[in-house]
mmCIF file of C-alpha atoms in Angstrom:
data_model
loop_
_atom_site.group_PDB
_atom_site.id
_atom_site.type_symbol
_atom_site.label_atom_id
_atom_site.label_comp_id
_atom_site.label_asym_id
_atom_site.label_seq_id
_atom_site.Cartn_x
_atom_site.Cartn_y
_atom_site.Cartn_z
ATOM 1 C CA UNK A 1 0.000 0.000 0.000
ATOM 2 C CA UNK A 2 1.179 3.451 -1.034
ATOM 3 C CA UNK A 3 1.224 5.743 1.776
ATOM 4 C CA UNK A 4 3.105 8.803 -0.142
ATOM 5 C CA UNK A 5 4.859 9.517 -3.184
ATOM 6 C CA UNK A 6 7.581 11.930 -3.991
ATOM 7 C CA UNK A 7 8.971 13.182 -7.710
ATOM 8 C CA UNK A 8 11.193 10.743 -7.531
ATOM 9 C CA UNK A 9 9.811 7.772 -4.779
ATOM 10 C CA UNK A 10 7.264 5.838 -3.669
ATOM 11 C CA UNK A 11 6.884 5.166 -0.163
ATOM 12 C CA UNK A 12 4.658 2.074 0.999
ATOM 13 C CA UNK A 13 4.089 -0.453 3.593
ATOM 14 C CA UNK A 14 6.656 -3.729 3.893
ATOM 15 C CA UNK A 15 5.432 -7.255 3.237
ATOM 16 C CA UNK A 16 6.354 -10.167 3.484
ATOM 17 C CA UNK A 17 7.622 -10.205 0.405
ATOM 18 C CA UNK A 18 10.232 -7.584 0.560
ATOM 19 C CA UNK A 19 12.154 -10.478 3.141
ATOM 20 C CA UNK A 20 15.674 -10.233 0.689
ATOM 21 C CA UNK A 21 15.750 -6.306 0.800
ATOM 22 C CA UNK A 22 15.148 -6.482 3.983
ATOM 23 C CA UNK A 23 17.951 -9.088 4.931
ATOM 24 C CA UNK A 24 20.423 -7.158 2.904
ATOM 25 C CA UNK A 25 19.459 -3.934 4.714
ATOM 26 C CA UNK A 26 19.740 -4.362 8.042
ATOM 27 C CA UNK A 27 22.927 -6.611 6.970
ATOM 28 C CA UNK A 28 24.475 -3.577 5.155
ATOM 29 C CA UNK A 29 27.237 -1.705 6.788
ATOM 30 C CA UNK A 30 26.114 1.602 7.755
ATOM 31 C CA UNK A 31 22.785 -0.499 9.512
ATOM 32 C CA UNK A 32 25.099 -2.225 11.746
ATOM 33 C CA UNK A 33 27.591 0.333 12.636
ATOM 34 C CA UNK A 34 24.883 3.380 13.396
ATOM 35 C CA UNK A 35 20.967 1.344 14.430
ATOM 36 C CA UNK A 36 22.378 -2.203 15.167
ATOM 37 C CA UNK A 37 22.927 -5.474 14.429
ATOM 38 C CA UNK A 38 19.127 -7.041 14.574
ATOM 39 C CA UNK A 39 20.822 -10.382 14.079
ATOM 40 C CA UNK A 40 19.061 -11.082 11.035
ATOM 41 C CA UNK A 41 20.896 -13.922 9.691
ATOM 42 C CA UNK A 42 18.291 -15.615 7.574
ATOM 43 C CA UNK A 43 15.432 -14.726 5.235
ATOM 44 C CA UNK A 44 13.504 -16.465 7.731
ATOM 45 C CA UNK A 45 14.840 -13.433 10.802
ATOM 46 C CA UNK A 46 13.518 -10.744 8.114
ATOM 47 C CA UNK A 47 10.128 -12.186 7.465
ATOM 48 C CA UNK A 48 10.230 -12.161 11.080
ATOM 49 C CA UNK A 49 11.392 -8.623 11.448
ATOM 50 C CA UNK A 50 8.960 -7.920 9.180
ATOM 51 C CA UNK A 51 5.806 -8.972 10.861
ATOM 52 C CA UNK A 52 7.132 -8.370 14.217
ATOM 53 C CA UNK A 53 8.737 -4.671 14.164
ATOM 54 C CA UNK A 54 7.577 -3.073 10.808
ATOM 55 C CA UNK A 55 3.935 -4.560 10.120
ATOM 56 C CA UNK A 56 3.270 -4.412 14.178
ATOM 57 C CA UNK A 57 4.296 -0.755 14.425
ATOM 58 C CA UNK A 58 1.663 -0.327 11.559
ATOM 59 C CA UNK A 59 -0.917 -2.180 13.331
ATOM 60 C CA UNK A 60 -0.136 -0.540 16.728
ATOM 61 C CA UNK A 61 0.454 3.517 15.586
ATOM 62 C CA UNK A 62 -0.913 3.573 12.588
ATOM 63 C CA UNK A 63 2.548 4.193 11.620
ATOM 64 C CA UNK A 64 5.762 2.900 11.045
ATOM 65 C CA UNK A 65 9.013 2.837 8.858
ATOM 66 C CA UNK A 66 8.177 2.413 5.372
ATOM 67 C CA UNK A 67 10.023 0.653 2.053
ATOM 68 C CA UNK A 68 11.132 3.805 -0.434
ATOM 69 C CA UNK A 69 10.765 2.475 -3.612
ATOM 70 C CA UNK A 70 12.410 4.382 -7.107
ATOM 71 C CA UNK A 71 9.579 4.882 -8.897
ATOM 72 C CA UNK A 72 11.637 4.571 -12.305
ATOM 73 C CA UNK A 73 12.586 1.036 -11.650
ATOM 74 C CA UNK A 74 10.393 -0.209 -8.808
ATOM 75 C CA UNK A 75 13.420 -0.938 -6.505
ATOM 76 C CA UNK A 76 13.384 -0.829 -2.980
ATOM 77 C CA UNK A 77 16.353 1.430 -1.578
ATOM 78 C CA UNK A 78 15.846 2.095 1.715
ATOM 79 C CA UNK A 79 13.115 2.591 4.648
ATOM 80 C CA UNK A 80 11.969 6.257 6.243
ATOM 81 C CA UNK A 81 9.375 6.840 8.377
ATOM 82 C CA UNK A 82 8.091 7.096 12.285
ATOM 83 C CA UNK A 83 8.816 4.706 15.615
ATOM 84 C CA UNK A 84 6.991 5.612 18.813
ATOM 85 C CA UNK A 85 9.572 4.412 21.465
ATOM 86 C CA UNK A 86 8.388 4.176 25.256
ATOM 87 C CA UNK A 87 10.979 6.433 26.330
ATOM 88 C CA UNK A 88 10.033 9.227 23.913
ATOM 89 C CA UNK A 89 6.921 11.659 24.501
ATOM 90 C CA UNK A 90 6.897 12.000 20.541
ATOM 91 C CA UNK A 91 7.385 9.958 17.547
ATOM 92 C CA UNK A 92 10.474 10.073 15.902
ATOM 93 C CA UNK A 93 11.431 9.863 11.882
ATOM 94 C CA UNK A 94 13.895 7.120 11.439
ATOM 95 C CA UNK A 95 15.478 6.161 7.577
ATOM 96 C CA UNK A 96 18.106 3.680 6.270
ATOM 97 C CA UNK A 97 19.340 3.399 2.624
ATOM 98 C CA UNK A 98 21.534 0.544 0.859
ATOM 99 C CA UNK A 99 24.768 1.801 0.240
ATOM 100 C CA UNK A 100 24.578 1.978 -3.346
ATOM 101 C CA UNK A 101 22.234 4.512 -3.320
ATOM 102 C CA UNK A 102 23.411 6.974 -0.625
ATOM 103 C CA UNK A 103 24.683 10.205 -2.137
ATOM 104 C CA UNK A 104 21.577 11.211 -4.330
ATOM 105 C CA UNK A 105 18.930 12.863 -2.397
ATOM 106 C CA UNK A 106 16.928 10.203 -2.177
ATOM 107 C CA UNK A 107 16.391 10.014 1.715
ATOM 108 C CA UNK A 108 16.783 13.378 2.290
ATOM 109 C CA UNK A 109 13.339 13.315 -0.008
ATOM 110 C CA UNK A 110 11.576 10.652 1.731
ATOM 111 C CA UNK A 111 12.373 12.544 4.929
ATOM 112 C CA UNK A 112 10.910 15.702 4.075
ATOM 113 C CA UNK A 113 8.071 14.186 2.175
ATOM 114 C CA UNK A 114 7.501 12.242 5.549
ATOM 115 C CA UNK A 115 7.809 14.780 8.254
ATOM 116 C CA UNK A 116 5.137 16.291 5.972
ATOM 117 C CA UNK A 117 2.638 13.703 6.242
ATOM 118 C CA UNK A 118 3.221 13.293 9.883
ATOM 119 C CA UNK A 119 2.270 17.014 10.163
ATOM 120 C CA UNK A 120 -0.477 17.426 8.247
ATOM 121 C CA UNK A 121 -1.838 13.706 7.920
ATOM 122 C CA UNK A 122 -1.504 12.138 11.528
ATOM 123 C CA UNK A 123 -1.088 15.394 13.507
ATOM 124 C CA UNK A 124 2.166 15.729 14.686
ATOM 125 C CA UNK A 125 3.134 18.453 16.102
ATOM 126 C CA UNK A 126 6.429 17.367 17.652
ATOM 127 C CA UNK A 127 8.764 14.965 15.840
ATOM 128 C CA UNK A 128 11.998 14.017 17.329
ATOM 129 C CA UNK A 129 14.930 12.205 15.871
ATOM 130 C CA UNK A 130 17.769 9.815 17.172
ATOM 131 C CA UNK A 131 21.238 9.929 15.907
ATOM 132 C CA UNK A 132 24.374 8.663 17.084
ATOM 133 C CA UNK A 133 26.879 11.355 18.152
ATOM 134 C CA UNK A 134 29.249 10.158 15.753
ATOM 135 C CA UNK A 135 27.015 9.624 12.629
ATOM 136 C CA UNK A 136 27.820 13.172 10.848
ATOM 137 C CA UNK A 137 25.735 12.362 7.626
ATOM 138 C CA UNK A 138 23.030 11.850 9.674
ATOM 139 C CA UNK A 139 23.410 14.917 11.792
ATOM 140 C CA UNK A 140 23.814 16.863 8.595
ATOM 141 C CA UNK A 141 20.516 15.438 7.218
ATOM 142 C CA UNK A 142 18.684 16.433 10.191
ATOM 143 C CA UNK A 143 19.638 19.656 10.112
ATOM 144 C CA UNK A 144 18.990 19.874 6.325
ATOM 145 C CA UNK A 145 15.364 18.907 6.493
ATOM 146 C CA UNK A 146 14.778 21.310 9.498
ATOM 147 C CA UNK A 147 15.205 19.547 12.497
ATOM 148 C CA UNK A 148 17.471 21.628 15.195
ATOM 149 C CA UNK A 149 19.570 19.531 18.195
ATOM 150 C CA UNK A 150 17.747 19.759 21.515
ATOM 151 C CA UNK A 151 20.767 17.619 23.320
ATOM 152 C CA UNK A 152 23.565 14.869 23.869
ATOM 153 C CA UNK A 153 21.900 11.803 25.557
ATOM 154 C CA UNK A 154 22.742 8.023 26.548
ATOM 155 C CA UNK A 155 19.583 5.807 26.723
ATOM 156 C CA UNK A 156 21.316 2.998 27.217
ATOM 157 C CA UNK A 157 24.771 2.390 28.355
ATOM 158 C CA UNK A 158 26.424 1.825 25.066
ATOM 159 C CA UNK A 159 24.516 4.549 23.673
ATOM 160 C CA UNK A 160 25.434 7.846 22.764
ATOM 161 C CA UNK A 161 23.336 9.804 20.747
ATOM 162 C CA UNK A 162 22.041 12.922 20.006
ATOM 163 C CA UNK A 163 18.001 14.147 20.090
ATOM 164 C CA UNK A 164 16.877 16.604 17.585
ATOM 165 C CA UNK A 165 13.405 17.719 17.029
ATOM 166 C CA UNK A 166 10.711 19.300 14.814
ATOM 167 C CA UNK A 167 7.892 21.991 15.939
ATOM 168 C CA UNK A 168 4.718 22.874 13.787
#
């Protein structure tokens, strides 16, 4: 299902059947170094990631992280959208791209395209954003589609990463 399109990208909801872009990733490099290994080491852990993070988080918020698609070729490149995470008061926009594609715009698209329809379509006022203190492209994306750094944080002990945020 579509849930937005851009000039250049489509972004809809993961299936099931998106289980070998989805393997390869949250295998790819920059997935592992700056969200985490999910230890998805099969097609069978990212049909399971699938149904159990992405489709869940749709069924749950009405929301979630969804596949951008290149609408010239149908390929899936990466994911963008919103998480609601218990230790945040708002949602926050969350993206990933394969490597191959990083360097064109694309997610910095899907990100403004999405903080968009969280605004105007499921009433957002507040969006946050999580980046690791050490993830400069990231940072620099943030800042690029408007977002401004509220402050250095460590949810977690091995964490250390900075909040940004979004007012309408």
């Amino acid at each position: 299902m579509i849930v937005l399109e851009t000039e250049r990208l489509r972004l809809e909801k993961s299936t099931l059947d998106d289980q070998v872009f989805i393997f390869t990733l949250l295998n790819s490099p920059n997935w592992i170094e700056f969200i985490g290994d999910r230890g998805i080491e099969s097609l069978t852990d990212a049909e399971n990631y699938i149904k159990n993070a992405l489709i869940k988080s749709y069924n749950d918020h009405g929301f979630g992280l969804y596949k951008v698609v290149l609408k010239v070729d149908n390929s899936p490149i990466g994911l963008c959208g919103f998480l609601q995470r218990d230790y945040l008061d708002h949602p926050d926009i969350g993206y990933a791209i394969l490597p191959k594609f990083e360097g064109y715009g694309y997610i910095s698209e899907a990100a403004k395209a999405m903080l968009h329809y969280g605004n105007t379509q499921l009433g957002f006022n507040t969006i946050l954003a999580i980046t690791g203190s050490k993830n400069s492209t990231s940072q620099h994306l943030l800042q690029k589609i408007g977002l401004e750094r509220q402050y250095h944080e460590k949810y977690t002990k091995e964490s250390d990463e900075l909040l940004y945020s979004i007012d309408y």
